[in-house]
PDB file of C-alpha atoms and ligand atoms in Angstrom:
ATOM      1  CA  UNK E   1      96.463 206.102-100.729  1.00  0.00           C
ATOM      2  CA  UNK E   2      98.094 204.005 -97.844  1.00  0.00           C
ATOM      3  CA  UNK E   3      96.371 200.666 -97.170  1.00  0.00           C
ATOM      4  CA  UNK E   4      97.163 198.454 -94.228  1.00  0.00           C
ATOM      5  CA  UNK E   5      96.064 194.660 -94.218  1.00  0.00           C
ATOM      6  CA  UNK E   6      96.745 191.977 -91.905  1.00  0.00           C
ATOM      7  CA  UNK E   7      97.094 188.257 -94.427  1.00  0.00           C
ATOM      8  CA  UNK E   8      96.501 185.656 -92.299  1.00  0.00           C
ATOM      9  CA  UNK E   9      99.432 183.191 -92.408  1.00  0.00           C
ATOM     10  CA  UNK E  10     100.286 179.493 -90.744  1.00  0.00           C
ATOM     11  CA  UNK E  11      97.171 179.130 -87.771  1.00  0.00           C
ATOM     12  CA  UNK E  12      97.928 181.940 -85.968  1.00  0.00           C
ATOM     13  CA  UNK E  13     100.285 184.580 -87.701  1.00  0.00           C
ATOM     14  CA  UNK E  14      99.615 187.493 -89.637  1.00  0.00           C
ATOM     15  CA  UNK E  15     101.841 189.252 -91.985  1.00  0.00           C
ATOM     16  CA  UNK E  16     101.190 193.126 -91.643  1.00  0.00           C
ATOM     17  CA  UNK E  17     101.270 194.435 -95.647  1.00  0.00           C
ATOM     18  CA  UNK E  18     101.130 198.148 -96.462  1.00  0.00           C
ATOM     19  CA  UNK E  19     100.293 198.973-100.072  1.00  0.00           C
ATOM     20  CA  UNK E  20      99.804 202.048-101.757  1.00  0.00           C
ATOM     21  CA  UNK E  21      98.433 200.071-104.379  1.00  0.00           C
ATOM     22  CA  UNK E  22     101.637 199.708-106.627  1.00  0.00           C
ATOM     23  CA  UNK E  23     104.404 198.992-104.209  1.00  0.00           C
ATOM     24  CA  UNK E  24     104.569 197.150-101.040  1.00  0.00           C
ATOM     25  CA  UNK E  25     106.120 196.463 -97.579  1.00  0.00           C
ATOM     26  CA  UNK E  26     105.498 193.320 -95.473  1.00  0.00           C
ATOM     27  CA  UNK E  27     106.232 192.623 -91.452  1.00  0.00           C
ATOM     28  CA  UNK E  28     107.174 189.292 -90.618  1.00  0.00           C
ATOM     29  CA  UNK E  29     106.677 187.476 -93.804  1.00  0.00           C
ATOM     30  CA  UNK E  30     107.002 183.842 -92.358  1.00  0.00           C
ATOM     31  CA  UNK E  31     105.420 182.161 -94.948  1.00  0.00           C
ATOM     32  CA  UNK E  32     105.878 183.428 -98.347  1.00  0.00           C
ATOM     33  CA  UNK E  33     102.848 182.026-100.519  1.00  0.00           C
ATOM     34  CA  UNK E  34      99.643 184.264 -98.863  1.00  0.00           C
ATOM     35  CA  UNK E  35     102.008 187.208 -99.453  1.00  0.00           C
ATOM     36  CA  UNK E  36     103.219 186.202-103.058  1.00  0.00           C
ATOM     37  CA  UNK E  37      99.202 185.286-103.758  1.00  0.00           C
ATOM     38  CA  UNK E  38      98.226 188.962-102.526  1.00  0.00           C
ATOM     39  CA  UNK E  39     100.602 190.307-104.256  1.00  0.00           C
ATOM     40  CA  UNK E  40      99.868 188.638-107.536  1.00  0.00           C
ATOM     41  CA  UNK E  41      96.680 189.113-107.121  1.00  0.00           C
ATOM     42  CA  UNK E  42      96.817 192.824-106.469  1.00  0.00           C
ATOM     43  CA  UNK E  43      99.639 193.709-108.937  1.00  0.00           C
ATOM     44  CA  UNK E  44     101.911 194.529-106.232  1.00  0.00           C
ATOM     45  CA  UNK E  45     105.612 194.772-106.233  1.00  0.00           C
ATOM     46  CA  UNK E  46     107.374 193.609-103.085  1.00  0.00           C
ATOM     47  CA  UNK E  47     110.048 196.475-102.245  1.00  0.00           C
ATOM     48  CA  UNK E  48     110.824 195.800 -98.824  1.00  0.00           C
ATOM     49  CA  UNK E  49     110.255 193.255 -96.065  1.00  0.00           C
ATOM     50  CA  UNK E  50     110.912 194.394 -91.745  1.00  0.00           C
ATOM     51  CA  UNK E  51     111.672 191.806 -89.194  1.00  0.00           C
ATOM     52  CA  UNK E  52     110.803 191.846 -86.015  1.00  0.00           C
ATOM     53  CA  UNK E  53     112.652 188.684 -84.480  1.00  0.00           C
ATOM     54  CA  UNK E  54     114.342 185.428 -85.811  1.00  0.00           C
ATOM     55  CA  UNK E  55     112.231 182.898 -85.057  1.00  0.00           C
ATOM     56  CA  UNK E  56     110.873 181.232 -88.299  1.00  0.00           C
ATOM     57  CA  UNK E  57     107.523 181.904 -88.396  1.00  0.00           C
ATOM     58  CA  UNK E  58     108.536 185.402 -88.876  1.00  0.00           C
ATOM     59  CA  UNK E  59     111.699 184.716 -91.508  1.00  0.00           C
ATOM     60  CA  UNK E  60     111.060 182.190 -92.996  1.00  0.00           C
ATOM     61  CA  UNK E  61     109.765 184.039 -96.278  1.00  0.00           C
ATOM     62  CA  UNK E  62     112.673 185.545 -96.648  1.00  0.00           C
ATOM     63  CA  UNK E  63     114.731 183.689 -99.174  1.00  0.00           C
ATOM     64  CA  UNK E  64     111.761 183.063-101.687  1.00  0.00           C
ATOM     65  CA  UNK E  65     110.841 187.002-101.619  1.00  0.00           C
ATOM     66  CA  UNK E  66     114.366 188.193-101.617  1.00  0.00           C
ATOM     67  CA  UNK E  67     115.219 185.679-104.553  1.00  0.00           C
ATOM     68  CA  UNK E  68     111.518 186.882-106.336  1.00  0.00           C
ATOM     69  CA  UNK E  69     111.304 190.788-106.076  1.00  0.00           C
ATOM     70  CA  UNK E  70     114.939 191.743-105.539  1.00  0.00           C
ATOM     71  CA  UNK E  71     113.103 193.333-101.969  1.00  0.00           C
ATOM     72  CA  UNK E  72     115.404 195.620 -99.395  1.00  0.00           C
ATOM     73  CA  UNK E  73     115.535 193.302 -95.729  1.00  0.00           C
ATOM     74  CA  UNK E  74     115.404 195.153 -92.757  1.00  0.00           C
ATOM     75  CA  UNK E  75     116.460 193.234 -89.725  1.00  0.00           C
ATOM     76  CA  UNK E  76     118.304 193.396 -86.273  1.00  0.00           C
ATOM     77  CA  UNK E  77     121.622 191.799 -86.393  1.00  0.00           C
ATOM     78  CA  UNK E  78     121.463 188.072 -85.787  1.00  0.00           C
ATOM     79  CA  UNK E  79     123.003 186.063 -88.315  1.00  0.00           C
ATOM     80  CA  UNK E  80     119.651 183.285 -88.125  1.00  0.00           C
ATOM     81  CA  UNK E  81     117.572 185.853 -90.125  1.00  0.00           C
ATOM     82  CA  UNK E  82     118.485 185.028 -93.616  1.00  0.00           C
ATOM     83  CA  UNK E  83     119.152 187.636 -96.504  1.00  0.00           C
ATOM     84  CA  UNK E  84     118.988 190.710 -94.523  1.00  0.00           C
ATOM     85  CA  UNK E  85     120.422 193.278 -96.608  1.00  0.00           C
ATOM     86  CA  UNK E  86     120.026 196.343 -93.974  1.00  0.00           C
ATOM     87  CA  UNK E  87     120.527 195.730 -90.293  1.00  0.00           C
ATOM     88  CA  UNK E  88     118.982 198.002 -87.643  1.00  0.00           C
ATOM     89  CA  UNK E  89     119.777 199.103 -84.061  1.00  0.00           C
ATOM     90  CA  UNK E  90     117.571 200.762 -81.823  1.00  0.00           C
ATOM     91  CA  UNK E  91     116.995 204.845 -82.474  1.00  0.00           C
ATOM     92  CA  UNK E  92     117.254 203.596 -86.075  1.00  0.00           C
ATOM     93  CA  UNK E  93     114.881 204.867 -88.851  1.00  0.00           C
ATOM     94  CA  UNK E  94     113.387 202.833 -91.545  1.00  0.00           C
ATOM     95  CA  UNK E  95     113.296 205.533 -94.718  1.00  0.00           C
ATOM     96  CA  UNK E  96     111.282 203.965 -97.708  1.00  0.00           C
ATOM     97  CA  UNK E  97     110.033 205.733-100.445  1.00  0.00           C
ATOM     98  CA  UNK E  98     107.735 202.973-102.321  1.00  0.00           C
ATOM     99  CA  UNK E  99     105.235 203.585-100.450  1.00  0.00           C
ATOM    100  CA  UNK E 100     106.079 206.090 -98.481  1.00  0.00           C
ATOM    101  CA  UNK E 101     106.589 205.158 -95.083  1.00  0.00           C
ATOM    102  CA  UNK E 102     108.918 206.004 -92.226  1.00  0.00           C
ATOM    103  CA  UNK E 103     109.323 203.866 -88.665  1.00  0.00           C
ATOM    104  CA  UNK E 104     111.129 204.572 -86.002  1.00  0.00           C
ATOM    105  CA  UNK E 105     113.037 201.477 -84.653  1.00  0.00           C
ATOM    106  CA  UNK E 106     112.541 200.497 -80.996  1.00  0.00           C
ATOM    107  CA  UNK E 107     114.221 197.789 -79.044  1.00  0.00           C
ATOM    108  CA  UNK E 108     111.659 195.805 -77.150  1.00  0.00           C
ATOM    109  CA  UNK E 109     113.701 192.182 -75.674  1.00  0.00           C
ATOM    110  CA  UNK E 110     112.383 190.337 -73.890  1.00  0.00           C
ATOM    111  CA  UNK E 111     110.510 187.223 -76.129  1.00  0.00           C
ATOM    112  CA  UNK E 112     114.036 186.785 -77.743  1.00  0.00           C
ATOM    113  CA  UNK E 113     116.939 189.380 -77.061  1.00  0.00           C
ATOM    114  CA  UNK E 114     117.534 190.330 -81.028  1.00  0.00           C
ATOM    115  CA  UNK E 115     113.502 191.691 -80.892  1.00  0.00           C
ATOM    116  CA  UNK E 116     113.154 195.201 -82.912  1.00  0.00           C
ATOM    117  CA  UNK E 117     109.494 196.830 -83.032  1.00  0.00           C
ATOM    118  CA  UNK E 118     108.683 199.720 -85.639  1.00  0.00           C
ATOM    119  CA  UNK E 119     106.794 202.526 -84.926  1.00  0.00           C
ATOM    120  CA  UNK E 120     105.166 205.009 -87.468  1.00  0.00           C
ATOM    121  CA  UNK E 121     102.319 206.624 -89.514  1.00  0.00           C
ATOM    122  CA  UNK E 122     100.238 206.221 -86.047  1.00  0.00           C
ATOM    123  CA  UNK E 123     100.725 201.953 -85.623  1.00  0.00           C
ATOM    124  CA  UNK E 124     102.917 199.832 -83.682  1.00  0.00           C
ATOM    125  CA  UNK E 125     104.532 196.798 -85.258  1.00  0.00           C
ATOM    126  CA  UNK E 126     105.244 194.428 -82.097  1.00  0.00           C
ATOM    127  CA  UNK E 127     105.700 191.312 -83.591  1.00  0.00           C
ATOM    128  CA  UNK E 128     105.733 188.698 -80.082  1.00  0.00           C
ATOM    129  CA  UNK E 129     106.135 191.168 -77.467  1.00  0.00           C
ATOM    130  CA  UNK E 130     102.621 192.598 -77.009  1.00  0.00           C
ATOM    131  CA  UNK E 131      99.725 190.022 -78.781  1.00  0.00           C
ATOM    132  CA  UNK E 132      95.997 191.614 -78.099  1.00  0.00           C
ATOM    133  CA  UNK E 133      95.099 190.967 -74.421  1.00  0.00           C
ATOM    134  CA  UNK E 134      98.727 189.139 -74.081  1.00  0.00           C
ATOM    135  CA  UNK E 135     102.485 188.992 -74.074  1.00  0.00           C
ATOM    136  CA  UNK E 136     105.035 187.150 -75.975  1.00  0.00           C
ATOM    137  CA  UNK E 137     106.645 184.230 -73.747  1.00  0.00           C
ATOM    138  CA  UNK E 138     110.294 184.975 -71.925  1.00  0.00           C
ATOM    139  CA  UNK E 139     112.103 182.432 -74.740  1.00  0.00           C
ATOM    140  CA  UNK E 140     115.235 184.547 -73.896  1.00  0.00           C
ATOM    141  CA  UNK E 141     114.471 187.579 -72.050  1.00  0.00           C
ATOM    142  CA  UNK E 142     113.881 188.419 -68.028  1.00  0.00           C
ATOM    143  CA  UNK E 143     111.099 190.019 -66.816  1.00  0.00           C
ATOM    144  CA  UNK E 144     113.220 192.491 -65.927  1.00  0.00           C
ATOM    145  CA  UNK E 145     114.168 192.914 -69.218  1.00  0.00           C
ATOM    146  CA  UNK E 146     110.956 192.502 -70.984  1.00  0.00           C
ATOM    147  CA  UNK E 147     109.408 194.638 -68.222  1.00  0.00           C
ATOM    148  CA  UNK E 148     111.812 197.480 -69.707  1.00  0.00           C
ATOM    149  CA  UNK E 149     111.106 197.151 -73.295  1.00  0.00           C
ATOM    150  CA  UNK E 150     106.993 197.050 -72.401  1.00  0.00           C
ATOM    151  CA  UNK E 151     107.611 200.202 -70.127  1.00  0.00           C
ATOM    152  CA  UNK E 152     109.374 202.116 -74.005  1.00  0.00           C
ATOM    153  CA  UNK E 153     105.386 200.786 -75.740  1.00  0.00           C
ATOM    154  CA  UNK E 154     103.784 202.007 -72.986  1.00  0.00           C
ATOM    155  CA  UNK E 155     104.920 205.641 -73.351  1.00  0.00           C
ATOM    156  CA  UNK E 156     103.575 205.276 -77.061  1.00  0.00           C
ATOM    157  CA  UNK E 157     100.433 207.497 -77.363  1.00  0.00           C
ATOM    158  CA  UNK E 158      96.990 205.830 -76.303  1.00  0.00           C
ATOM    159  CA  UNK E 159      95.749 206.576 -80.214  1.00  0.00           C
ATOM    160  CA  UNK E 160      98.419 203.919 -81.447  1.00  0.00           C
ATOM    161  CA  UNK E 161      97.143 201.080 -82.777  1.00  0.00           C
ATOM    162  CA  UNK E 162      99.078 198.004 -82.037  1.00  0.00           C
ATOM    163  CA  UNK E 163      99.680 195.195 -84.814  1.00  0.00           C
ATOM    164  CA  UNK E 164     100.697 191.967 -83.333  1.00  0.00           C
ATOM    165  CA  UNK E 165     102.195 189.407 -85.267  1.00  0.00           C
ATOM    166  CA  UNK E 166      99.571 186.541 -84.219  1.00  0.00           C
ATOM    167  CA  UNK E 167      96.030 185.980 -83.755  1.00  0.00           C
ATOM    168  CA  UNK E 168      96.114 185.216 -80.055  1.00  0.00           C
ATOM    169  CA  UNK E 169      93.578 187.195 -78.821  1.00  0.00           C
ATOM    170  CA  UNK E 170      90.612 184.935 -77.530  1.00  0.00           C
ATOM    171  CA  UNK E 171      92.759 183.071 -75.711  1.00  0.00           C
ATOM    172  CA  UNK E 172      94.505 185.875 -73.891  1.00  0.00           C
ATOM    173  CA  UNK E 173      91.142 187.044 -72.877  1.00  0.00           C
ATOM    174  CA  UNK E 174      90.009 183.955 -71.068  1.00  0.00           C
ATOM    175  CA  UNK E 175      93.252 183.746 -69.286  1.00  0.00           C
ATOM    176  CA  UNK E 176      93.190 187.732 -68.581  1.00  0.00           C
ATOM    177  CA  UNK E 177      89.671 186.758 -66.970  1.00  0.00           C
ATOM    178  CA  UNK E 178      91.038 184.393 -64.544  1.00  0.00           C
ATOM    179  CA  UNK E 179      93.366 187.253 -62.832  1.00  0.00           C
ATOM    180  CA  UNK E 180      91.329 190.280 -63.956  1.00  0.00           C
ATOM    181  CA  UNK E 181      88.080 189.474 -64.409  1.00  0.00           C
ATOM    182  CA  UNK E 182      86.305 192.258 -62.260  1.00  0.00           C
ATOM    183  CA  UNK E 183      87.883 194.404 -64.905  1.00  0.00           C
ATOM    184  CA  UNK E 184      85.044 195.972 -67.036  1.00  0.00           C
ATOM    185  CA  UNK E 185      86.930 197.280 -69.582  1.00  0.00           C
ATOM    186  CA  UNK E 186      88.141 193.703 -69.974  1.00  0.00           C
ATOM    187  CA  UNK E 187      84.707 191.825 -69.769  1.00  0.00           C
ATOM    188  CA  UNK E 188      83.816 194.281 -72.576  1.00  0.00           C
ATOM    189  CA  UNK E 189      86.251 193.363 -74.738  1.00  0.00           C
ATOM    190  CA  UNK E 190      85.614 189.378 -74.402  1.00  0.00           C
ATOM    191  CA  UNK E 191      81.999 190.188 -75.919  1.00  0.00           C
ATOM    192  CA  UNK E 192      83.181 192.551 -78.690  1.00  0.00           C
ATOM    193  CA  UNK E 193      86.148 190.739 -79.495  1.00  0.00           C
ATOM    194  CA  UNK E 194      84.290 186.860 -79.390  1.00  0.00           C
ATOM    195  CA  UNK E 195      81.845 188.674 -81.815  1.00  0.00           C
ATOM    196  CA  UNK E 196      84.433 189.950 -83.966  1.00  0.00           C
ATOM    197  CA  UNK E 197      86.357 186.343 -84.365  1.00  0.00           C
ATOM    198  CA  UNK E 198      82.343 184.723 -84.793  1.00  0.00           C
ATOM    199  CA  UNK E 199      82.538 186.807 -88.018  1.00  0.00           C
ATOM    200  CA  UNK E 200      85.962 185.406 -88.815  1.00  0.00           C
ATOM    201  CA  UNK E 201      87.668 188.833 -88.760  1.00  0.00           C
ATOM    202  CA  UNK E 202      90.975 189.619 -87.013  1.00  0.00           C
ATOM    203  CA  UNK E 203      90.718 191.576 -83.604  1.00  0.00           C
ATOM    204  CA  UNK E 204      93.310 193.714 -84.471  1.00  0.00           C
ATOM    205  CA  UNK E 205      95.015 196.268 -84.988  1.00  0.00           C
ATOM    206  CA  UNK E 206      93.937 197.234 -81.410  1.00  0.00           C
ATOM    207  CA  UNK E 207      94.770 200.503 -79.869  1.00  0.00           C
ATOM    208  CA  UNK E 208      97.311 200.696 -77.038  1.00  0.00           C
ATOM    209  CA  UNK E 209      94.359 202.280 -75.022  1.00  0.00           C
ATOM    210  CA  UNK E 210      92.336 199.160 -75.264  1.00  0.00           C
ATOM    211  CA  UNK E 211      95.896 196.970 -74.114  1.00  0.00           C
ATOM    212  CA  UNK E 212      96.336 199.482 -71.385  1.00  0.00           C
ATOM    213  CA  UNK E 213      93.003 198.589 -69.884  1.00  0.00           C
ATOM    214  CA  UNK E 214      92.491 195.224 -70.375  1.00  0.00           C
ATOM    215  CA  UNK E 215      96.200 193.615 -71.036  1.00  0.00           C
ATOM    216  CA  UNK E 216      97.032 192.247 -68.079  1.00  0.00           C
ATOM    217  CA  UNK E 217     100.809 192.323 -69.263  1.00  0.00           C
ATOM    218  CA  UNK E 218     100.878 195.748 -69.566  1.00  0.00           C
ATOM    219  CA  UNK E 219      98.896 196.489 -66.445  1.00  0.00           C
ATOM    220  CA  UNK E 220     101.765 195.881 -64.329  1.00  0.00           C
ATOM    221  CA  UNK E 221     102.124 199.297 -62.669  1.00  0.00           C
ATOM    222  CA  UNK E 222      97.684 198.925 -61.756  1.00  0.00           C
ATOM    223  CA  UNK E 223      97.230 198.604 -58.051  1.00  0.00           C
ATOM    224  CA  UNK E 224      94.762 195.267 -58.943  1.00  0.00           C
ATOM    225  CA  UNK E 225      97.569 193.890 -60.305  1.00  0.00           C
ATOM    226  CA  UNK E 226     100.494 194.784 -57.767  1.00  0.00           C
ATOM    227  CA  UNK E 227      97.668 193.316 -55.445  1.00  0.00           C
ATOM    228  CA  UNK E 228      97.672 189.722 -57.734  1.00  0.00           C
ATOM    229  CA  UNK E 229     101.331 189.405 -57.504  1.00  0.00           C
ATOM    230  CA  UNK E 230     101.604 189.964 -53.816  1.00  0.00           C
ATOM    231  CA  UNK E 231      98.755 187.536 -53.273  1.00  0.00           C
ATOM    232  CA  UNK E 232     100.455 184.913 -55.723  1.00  0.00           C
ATOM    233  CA  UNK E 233     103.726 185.762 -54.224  1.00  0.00           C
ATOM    234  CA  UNK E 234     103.455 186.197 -50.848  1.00  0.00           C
ATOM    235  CA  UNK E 235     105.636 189.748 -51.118  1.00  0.00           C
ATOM    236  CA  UNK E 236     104.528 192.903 -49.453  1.00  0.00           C
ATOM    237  CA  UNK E 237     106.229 195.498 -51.620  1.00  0.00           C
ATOM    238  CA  UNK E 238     106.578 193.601 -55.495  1.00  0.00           C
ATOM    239  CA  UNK E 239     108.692 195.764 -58.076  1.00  0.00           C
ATOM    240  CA  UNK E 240     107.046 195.954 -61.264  1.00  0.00           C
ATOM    241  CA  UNK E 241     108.840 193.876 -63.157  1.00  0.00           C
ATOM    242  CA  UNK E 242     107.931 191.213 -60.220  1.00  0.00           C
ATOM    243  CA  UNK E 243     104.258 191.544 -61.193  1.00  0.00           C
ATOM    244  CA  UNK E 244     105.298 191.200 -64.782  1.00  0.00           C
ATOM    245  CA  UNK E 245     106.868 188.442 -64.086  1.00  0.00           C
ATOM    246  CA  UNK E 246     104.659 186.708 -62.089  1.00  0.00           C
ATOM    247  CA  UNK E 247     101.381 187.303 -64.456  1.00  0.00           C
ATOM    248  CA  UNK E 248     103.922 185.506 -66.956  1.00  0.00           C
ATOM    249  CA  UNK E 249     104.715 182.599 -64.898  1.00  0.00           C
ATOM    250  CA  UNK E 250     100.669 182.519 -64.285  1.00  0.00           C
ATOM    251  CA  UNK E 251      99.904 182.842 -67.627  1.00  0.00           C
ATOM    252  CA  UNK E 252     102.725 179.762 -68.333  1.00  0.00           C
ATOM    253  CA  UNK E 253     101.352 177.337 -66.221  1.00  0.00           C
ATOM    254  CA  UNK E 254      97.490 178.233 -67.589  1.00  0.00           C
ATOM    255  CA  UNK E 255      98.695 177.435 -71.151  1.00  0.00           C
ATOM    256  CA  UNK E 256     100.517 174.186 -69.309  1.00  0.00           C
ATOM    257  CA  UNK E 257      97.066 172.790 -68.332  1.00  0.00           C
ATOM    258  CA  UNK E 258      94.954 173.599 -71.774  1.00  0.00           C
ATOM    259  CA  UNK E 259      95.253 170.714 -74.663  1.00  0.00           C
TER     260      UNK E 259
HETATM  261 ZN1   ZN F   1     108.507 184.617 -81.848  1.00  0.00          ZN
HETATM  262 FE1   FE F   2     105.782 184.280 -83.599  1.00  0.00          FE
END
């Protein structure tokens, strides 16, 4: 049996852990003691770790779990990841036989340019591109080329349920309100989701249905958005990644003005 858990690590992050209840594989282990403590707890070995990005509150686990279970680290090439033992390139595929998983590797820049996602067994691992009703800021991407990589998720079937790498959700939504907020899919989501985060559970996965209708950075090809961007922009025609880019820079200077 295949188990999927999201540990809640730092604030905001969560490590994605699948477990077959034996052997294990962790996303984005930033900070190493949750993991290690699940692990004991659980009687799990550690046999491989994925990474999405470099930043550290996605790698910065590495060195304790290599150094502790011996673990395989799959990771694009950037030499800031530490103790990567496998390095991936788009079109890639992740083979692992405790448990037994398979994910196809996608390149999705945009949040930094090294950013992999994995796709398999039905779930999306996105680490900072797509968050639940948000997007992962432009640290060294375009919106051109972020626009690009969301257009590869976006083909992903509805059914898939996206794992972001950070509890951002809330947030998203009262920002998503402020552009989209005639949107009903999105007005129900703000109830269920603020009553999912009152019980102290995470809102995701989600499913990239739900993102589709209420993520306003993946809504960039909707005709309420196209008409947001040529308001905001004061452009007739906008190309998509335009409207991307502009519900960024919105969304930048609305987390400029909050404490
Ligand atoms: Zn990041
Ligand atoms: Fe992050």
């Amino acid at each position: 049996m295949l188990n999927l858990i999201p540990l809640p690590a730092f604030d905001d992050n969560y490590i994605w852990l699948w477990h077959d209840e034996q052997h294990a594989v962790a996303i984005d282990p930033g900070d190493p003691a949750p993991l290690i403590a699940y692990l004991d707890a659980h009687q799990l070995s550690l046999e491989a770790i994925l990474i999405t990005h470099h930043h550290r509150d996605h790698t910065g686990g590495n060195l304790a779990l290599r150094q502790r279970y011996a673990c395989a680290i799959y990771a694009p090439v950037n030499p800031r990841i530490p103790a990567t033992t496998h390095t991936l390139h788009h079109g890639d595929v992740v083979e692992l036989a405790h448990p037994p998983l398979r994910f196809d590797v996608i390149a999705t820049p945009g949040h930094t340019l090294d950013h992999l996602s994995y796709v398999g067994h039905g779930c999306l691992f996105c680490g900072d591109t797509v968050f639940g009703c948000g997007g992962g800021k432009l640290f060294e991407g375009t919106p051109d080329i972020m626009a690009a990589s969301l257009d590869t998720l976006l083909a992903l079937p509805d059914a898939t349920r996206v794992c972001c790498a950070h509890e951002y959700t809330l947030a998203n939504i009262d920002f998503a309100l402020t552009i989209d907020g005639d949107n009903p899919a999105l007005l129900e989501r703000a109830a269920a989701d603020r009553a999912t985060r009152a019980r102290g559970e995470p809102t995701l996965p989600s499913t990239l249905a739900l993102e589709k209708a209420t993520n306003p950075f993946l809504r960039f090809h909707h005709p309420d958005m196209i008409a947001f961007a040529r308001q905001a922009l004061h452009c007739a025609d906008p190309a998509p990644a335009e409207v991307y880019g502009c519900i960024r820079a919105t969304k930048d200077a609305w987390d400029a003005t909050r404490p």
